[in-house]
Coordinates of C-alpha atoms and ligand atoms in Angstrom, one line a residue:
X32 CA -10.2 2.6 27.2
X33 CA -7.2 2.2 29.5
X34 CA -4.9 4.7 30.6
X35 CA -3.0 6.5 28.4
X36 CA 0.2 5.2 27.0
X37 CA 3.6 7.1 27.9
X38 CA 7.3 6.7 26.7
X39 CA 9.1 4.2 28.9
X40 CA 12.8 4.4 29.6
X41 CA 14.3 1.8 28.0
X42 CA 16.6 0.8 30.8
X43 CA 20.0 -1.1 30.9
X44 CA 18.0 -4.1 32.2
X45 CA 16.2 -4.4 29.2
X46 CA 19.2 -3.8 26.8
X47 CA 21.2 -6.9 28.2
X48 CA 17.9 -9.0 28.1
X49 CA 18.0 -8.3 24.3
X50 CA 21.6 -8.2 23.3
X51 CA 21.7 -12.0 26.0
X52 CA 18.7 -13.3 23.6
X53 CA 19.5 -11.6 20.1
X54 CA 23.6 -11.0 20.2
X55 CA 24.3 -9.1 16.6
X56 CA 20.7 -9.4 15.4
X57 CA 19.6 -6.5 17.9
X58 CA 20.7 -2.7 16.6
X59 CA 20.8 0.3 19.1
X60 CA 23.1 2.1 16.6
X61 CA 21.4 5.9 16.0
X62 CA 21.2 5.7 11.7
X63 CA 19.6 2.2 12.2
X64 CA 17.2 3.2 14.5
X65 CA 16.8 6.6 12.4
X66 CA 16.1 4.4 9.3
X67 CA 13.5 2.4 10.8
X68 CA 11.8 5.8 12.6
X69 CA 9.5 6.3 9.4
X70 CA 8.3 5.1 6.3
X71 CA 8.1 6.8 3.0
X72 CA 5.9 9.7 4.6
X73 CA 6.4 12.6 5.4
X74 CA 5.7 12.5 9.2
X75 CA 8.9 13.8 11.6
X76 CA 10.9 10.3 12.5
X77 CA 10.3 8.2 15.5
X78 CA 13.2 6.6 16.4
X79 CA 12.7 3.2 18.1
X80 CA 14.7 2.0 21.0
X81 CA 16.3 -0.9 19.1
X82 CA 15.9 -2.9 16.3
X83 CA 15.7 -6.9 16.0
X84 CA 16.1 -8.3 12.9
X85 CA 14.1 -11.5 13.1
X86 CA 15.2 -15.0 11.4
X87 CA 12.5 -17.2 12.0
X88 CA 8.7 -17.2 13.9
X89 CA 10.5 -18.4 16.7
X90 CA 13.0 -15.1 17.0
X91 CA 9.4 -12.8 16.6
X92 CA 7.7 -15.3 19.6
X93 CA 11.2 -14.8 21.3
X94 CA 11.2 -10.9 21.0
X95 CA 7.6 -10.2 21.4
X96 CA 7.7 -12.2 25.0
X97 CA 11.1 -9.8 26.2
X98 CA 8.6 -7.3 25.2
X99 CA 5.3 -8.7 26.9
X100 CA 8.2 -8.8 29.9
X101 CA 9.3 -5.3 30.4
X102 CA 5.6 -4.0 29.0
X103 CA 7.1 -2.0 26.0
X104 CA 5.7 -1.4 22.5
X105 CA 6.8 -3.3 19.5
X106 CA 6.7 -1.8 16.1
X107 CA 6.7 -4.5 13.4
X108 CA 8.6 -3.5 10.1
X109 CA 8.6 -5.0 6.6
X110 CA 10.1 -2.8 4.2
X111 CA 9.2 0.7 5.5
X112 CA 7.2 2.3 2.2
X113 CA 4.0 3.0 3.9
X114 CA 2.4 6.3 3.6
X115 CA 1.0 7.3 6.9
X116 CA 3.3 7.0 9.6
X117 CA 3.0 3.5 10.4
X118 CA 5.9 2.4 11.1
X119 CA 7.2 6.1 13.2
X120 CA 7.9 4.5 17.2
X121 CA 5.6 6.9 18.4
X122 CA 6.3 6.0 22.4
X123 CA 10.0 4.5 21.4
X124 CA 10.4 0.2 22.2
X125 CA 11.6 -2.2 19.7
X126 CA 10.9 -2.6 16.3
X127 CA 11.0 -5.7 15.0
X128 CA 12.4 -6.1 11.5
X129 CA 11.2 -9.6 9.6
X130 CA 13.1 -8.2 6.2
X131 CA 15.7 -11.1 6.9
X132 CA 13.0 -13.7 6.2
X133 CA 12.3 -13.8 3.0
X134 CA 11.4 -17.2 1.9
X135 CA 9.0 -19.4 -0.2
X136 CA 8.1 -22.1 1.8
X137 CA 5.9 -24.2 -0.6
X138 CA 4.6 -23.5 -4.3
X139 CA 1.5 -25.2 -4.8
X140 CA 1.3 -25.0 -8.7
X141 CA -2.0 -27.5 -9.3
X142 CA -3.8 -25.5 -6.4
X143 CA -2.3 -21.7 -7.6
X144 CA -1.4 -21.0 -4.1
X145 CA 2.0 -20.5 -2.6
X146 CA 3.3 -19.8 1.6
X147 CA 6.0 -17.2 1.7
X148 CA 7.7 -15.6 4.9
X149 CA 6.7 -12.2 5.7
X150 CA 9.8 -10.4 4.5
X151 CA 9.8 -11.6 1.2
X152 CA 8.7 -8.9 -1.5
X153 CA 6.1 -9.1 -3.7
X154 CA 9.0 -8.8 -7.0
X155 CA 11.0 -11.3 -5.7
X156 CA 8.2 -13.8 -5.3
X157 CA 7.1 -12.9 -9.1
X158 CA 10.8 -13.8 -10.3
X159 CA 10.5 -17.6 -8.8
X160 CA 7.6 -17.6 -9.6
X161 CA 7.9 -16.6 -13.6
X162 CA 9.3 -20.8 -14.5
X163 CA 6.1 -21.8 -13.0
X164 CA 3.7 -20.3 -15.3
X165 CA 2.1 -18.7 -12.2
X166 CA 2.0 -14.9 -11.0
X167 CA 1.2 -13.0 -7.8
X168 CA -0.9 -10.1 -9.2
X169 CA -1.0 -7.6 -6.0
X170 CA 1.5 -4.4 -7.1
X171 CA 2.2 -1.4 -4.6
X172 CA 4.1 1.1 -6.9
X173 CA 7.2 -0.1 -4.2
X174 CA 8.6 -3.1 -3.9
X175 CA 6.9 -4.1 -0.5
X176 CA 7.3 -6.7 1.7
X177 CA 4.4 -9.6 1.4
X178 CA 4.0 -9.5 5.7
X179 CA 3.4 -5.2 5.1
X180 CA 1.2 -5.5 2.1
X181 CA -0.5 -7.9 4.3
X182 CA -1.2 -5.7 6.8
X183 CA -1.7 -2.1 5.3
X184 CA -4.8 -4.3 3.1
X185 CA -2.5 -2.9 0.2
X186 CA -3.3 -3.4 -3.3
X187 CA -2.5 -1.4 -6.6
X188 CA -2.9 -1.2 -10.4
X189 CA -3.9 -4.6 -10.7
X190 CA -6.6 -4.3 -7.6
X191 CA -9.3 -3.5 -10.7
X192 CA -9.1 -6.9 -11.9
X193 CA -7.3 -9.2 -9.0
X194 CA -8.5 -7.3 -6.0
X195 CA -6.9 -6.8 -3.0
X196 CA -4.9 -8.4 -0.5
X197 CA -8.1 -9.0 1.8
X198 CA -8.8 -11.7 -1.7
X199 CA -5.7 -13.0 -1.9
X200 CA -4.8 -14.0 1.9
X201 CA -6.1 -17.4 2.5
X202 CA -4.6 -17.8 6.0
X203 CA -1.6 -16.5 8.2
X204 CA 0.8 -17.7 10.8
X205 CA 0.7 -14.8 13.4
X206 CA 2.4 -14.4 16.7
X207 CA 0.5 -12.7 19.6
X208 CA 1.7 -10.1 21.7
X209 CA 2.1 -12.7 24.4
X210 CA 4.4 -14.1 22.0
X211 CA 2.1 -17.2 21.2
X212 CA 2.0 -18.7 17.7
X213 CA -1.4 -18.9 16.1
X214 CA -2.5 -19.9 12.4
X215 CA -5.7 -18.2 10.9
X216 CA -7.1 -19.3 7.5
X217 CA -5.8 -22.5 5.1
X218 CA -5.3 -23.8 1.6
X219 CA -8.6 -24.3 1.5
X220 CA -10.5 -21.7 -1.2
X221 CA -13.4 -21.2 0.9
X222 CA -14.3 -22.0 4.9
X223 CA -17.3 -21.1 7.3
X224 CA -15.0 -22.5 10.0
X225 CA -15.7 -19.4 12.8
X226 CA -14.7 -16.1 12.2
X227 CA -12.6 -15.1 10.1
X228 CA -9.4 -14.1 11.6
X229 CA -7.7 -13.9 8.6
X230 CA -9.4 -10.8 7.6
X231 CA -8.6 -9.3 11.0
X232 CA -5.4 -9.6 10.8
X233 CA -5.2 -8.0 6.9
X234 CA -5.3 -4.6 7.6
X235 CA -4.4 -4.5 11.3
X236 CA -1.3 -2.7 10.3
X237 CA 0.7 -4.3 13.0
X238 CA -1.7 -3.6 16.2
X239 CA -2.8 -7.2 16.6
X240 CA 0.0 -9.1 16.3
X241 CA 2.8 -10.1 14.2
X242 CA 2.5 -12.0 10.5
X243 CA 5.3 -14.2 10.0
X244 CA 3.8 -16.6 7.0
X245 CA 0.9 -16.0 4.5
X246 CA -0.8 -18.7 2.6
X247 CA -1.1 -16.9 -0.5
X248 CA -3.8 -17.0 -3.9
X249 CA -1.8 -17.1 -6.9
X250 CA -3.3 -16.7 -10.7
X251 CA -1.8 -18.3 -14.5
X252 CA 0.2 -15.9 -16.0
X253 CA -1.6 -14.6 -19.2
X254 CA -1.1 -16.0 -22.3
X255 CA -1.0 -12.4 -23.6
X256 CA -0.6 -9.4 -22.6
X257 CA -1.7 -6.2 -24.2
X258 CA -1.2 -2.2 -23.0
X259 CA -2.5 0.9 -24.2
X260 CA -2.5 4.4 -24.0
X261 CA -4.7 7.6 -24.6
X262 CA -4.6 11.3 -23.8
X263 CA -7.8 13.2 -23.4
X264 CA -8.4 16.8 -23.5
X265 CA -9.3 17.1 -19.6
X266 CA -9.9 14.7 -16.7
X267 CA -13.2 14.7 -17.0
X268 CA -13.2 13.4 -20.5
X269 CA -10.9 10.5 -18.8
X270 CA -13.2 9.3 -16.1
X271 CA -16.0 9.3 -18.2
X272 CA -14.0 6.8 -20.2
X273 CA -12.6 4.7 -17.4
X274 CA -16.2 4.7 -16.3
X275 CA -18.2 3.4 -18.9
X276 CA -15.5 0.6 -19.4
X277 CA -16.1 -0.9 -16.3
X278 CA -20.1 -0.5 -16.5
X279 CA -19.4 -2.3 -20.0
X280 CA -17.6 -5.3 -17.7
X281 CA -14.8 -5.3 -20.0
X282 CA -12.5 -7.1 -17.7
X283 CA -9.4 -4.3 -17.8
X284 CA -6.4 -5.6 -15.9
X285 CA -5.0 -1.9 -15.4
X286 CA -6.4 1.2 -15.5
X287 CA -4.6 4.1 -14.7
X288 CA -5.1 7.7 -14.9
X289 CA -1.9 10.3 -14.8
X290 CA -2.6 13.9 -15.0
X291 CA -1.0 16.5 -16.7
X292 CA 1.2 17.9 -14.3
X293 CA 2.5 14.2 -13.7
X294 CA 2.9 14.0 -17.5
X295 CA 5.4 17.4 -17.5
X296 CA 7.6 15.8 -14.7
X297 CA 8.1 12.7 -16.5
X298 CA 9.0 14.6 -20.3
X299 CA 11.3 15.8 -18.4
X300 CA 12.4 13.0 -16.0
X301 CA 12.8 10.7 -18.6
X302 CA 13.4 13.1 -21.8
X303 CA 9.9 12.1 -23.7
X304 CA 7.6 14.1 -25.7
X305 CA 4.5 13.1 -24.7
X306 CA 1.3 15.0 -24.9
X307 CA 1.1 17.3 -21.6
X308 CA -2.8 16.1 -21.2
X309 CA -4.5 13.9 -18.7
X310 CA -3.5 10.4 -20.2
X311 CA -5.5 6.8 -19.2
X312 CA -3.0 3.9 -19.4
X313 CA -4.3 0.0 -19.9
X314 CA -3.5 -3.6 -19.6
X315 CA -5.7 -6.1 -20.8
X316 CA -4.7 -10.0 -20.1
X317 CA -6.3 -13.4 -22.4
X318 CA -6.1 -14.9 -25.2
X319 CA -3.7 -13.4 -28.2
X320 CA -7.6 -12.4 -29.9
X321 CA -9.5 -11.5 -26.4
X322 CA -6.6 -9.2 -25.1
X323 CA -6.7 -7.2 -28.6
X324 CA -10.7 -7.2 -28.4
X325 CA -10.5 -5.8 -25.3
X326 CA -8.0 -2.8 -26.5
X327 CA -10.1 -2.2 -29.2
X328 CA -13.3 -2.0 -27.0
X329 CA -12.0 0.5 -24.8
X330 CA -10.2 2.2 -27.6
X331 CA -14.0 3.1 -29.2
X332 CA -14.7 4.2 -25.4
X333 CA -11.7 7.0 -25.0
X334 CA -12.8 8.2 -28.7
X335 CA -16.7 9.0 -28.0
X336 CA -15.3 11.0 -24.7
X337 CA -12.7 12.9 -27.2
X338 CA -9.5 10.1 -26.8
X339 CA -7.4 11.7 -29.2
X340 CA -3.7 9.5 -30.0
X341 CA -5.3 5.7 -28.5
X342 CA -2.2 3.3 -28.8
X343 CA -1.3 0.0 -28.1
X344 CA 1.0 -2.8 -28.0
X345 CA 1.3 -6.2 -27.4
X346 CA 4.9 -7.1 -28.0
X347 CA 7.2 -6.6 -24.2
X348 CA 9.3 -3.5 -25.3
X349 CA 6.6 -1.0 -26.7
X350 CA 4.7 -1.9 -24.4
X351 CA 6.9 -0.9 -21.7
X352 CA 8.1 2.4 -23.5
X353 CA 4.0 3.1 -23.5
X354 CA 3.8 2.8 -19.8
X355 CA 7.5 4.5 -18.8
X356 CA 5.5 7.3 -17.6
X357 CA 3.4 5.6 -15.3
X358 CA 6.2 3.5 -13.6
X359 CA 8.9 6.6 -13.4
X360 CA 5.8 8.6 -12.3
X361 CA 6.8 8.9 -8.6
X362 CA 10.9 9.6 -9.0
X363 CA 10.1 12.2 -11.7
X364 CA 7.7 14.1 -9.7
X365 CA 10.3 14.3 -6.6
X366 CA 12.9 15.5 -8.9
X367 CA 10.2 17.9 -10.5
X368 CA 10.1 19.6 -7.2
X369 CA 13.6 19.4 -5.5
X370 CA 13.3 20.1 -1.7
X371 CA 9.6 18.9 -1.1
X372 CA 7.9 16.1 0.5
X373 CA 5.0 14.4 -1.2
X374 CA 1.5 14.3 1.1
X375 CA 0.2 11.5 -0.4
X376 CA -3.8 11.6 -0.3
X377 CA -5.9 8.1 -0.8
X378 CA -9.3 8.6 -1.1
X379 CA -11.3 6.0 -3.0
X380 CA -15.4 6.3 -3.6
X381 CA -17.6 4.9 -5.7
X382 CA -16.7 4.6 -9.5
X383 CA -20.0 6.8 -10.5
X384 CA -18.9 10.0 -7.7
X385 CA -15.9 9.8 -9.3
X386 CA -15.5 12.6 -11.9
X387 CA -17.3 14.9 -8.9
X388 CA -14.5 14.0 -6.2
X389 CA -12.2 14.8 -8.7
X390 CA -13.6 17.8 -9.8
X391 CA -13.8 19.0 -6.3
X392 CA -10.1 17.8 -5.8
X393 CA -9.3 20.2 -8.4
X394 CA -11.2 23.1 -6.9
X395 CA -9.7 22.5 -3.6
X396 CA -5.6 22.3 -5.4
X397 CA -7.2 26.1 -6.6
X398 CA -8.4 27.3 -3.6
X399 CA -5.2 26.1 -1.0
X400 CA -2.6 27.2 -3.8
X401 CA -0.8 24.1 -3.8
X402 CA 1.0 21.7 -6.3
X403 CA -1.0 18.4 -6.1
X404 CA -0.2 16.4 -9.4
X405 CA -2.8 13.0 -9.4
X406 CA -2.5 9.7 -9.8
X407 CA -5.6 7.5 -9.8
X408 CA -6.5 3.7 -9.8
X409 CA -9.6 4.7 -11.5
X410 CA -10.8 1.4 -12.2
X411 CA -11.6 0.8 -8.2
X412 CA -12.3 4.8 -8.3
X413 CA -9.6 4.9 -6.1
X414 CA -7.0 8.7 -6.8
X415 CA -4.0 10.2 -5.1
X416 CA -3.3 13.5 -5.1
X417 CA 0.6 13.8 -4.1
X418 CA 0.5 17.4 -2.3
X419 CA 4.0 18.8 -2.5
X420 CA 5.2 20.1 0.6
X421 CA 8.1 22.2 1.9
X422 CA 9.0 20.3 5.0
X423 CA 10.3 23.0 6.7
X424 CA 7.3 25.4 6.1
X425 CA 4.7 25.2 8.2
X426 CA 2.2 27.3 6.4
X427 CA 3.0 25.3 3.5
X428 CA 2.1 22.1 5.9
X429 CA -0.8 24.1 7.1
X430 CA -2.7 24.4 3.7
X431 CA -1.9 20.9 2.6
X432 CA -3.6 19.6 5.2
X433 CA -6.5 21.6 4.5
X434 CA -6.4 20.0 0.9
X435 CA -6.3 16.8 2.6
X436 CA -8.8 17.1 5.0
X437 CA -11.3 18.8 3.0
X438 CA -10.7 15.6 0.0
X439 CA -11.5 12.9 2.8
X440 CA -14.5 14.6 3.8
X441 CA -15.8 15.1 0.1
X442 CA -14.9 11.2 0.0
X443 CA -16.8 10.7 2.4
X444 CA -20.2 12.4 1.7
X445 CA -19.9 10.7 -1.8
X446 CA -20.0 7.4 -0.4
X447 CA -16.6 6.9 -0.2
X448 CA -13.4 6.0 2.2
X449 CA -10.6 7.9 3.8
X450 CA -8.3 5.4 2.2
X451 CA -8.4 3.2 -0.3
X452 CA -5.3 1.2 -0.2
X453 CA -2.7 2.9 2.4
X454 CA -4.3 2.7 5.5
X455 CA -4.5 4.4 8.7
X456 CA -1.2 4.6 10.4
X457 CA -1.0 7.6 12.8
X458 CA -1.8 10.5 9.6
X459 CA -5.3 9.4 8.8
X460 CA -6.7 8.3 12.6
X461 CA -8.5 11.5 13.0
X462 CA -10.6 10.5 10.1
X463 CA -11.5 7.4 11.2
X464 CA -14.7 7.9 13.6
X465 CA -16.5 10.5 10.4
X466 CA -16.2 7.3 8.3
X467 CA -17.0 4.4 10.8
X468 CA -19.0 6.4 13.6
X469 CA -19.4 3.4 16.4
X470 CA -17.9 1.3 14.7
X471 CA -14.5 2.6 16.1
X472 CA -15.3 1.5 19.4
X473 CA -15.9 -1.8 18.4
X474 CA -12.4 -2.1 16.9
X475 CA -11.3 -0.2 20.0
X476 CA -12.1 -3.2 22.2
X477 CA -11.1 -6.2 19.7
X478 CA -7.9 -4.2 19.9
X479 CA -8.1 -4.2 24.1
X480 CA -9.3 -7.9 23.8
X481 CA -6.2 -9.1 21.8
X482 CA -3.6 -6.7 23.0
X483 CA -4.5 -6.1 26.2
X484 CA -1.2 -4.0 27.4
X485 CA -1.8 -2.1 24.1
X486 CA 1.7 -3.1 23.0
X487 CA 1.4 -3.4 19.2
X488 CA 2.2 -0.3 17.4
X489 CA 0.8 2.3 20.1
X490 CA -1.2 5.0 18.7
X491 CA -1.9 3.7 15.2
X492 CA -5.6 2.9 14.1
X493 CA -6.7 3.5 17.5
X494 CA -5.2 6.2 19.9
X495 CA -2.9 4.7 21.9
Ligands
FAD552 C1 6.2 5.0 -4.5 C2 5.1 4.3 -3.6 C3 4.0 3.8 -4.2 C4 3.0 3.2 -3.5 N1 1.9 2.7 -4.1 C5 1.0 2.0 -3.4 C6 -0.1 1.4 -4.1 O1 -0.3 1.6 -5.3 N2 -1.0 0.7 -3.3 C7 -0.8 0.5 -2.0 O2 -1.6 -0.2 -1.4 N3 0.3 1.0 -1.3 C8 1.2 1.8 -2.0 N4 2.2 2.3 -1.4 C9 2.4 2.1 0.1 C10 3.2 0.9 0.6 O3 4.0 0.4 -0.4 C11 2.2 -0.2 1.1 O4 1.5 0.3 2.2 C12 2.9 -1.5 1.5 O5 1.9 -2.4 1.7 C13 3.8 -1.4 2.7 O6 4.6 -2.6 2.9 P1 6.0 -2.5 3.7 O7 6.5 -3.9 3.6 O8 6.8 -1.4 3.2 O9 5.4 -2.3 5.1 P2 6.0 -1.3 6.2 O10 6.0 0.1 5.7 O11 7.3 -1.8 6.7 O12 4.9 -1.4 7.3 C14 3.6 -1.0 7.1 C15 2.6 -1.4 8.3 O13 2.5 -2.8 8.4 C16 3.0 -3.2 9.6 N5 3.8 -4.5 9.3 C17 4.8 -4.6 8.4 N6 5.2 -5.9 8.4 C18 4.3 -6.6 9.3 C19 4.2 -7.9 9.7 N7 5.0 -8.9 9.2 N8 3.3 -8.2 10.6 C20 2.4 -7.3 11.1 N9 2.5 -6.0 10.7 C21 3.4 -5.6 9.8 C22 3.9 -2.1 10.1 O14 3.9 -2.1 11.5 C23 3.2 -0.9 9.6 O15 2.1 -0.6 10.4 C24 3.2 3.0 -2.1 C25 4.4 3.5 -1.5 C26 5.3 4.1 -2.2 C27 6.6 4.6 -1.6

């Protein structure tokens, strides 16, 4: 390890270099640099020193080298919804905004793969996408930026049948800290061409380098679409279900779980009536006949573990009504408790530990008197627990973080993973050596290999 990494001035020098090179495309104005000082978490803002807003590889290439020159850190920045503090200029510098380039470069419709600019969000691509019969299936609940979901590894409710970005990557055009331009990856579906760079890069949350374009999988759009719902008379009950189903194979395309609490906030989000019990929502893709055999699988499922009210739907508009409490989920819970934060946990462990990590997740709610409504991706055994916090009391901080801390290490001695789909940023790194051990000091020095000053995004992943 090198030395530690302090805060630079960022001097007048280096101000005229970047207004010379980037004239209205740079920002030193305080709310911009405020704005892109955190994510969606509840971390305190880090304001960067200034802001690019980048057009092309070429303005990245040109920004990251004015970096490389005065030796200060870059923070790259898609849309700013992750969950961990990724994003928060912990030793100021510039962050460099790639929102402005947002563009489909080539649909390959006969190979079901497209290359899109890193700005460009995963619901825009769907929308020029929908004439083409083709869809991109990866779905953060927020409307995220394809170079961000890129490199947070994100994924979603669709992760149980599509997987995760690390499957749907096939190659990326990155620019080095140096500010060289690199591609990793191709059209090709598979290659034992060296290593796989690709899969560095996903995940590497903007430590490595900067993504500019990703070759990307795409999938047909199914020829129908069916969604269900079922409330059960505790969670339990509910992951036993969601369990046997995928022992069973039956190749759900959604499976959430939304607890109780959830369920309250949204009846009165969204004035419904539903039952106030743990509820599993579905989404099964085929055939008109194979998406309906598939409900009615999984409905006989929720009714041996005591499913009471299983319903589904094939046609658009019920089926959105049945799953308006699972996609206003996130706004009714803020409003249900004005004032608060949401701590967002992401622990994710194997499908069979999973009725025990939630059990214990409920203990610990108990035990730290908190309000911790869940949300779980229970197909990939993958749950959140959204801890709501006062941000302006500590003790209140305090026992969250005992929720949270206690929940990783319960992950963890089932088998499990700190995170399942948010990644590290600056709020999980502590956890990182009790899951990985070594193995931290191996990404340590691929880190020091490919960003030698130790540039990228200081102090997330590894300590900076
Ligand atoms: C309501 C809500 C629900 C969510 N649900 C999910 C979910 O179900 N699944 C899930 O996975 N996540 C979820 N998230 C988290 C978040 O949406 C994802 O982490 C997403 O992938 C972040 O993308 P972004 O464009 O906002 O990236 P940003 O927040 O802008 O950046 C995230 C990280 O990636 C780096 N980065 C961004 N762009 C680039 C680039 N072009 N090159 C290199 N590095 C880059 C940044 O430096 C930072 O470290 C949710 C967030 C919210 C607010």
């Amino acid at each position: 390890m090198g030395p530690k990494m302090q805060r630079k001035d960022f001097t007048n020098e280096m101000k005229a270099d970047f207004e010379n090179l980037f004239g209205n495309q740079v920002s030193f104005s305080d709310p911009v640099l405020i704005a892109h000082g955190n994510g969606e978490s509840y971390h305190p803002v880090a304001k960067p020193d200034a802001v690019v807003f980048t057009q092309s590889t070429e303005d990245v290439s040109n920004a990251m080298k004015l970096c490389d020159k005065h030796s200060i850190p870059v923070i790259p920045f898609g849309t700013g919804t992750s969950l961990e503090g990724h994003v928060n200029a912990l030793f100021g510098g510039v962050t460099i905004d790639v929102s402005g380039m947002d563009q489909i470069l080539e649909i390959n419709e006969e190979d079901l793969d497209c290359r899109v600019q890193a700005g460009l969000t995963r619901i825009r691509l769907n929308e020029e996408l929908r004439a083409t019969g083709l869809f991109f299936p990866i779905d953060p609940g927020a409307d995220a930026s394809i170079g961000g979901m890129a490199a947070t590894r994100a994924s979603g409710t669709n992760a149980v049948r599509y997987g995760t970005m690390k499957d749907v990557v096939l190659g990326l055009t990155i620019v080095k800290p140096d500010g060289e331009v690199i591609k990793t990856g191709g059209r090709a579906k598979k290659s034992s061409a060296g290593y796989d760079l690709t899969r560095l890069y996903v995940g590497s949350e903007g430590t490595l380098g900067i993504i500019t374009e990703i070759q990307l999988r795409l999938f047909g759009q199914p020829e129908a679409v069916t969604a269900a719902t079922c409330p059960f008379p505790d969670i339990s009950s509910a992951i036993n279900t969601a369990m046997l189903v995928v022992q069973s194979g039956i190749p759900v395309a959604r499976m959430e779980l939304v607890c109780e609490k959830s369920i309250a906030a949204v009846n009165k989000y969204s004035k419904l009536s539903l039952a106030e019990q743990p509820t599993l929502f579905f989404e099964f893709h085929g055939t008109p006949a194979w998406a309906k055999e598939q409900a009615e699988m999984v409905g006989e499922i929720a009714t041996e573990f005591g499913g009471e009210g299983f319903q589904w739907a094939t046609e658009l508009e019920v089926r959105n009504k049945l799953w308006a409490a699972r996609h206003s989920m996130y706004h009714a819970t803020r409003a249900a408790y004005p004032g608060c934060n949401g701590m967002t946990t992401d622990v994710c462990v194997p499908i069979s530990r999973l009725a025990e990590a939630m059990e214990q997740a409920a203990e610990l709610v108990e035990k730290h008197d908190v309000i911790a409504p869940i949300v779980g991706h229970v197909g990939d055994g993958n749950f959140h627990l959204a801890i709501m916090v006062d941000p302006d009391d500590e003790a209140h901080i305090k026992r969250a973080k005992a929720v949270s801390e206690s929940l990783v290490e319960n992950a963890l001695a089932l088998g499990g993973t700190c995170t399942g789909e948010h990644g590290i940023g600056y709020g999980k790194i502590g956890y990182l050596k009790a899951e990985h051990g070594g193995g931290v000091d191996v990404m340590a020095a691929v880190k020091a290999a490919l960003d030698p000053k130790g540039l990228m995004n200081p102090g997330k992943i590894i300590q900076a």
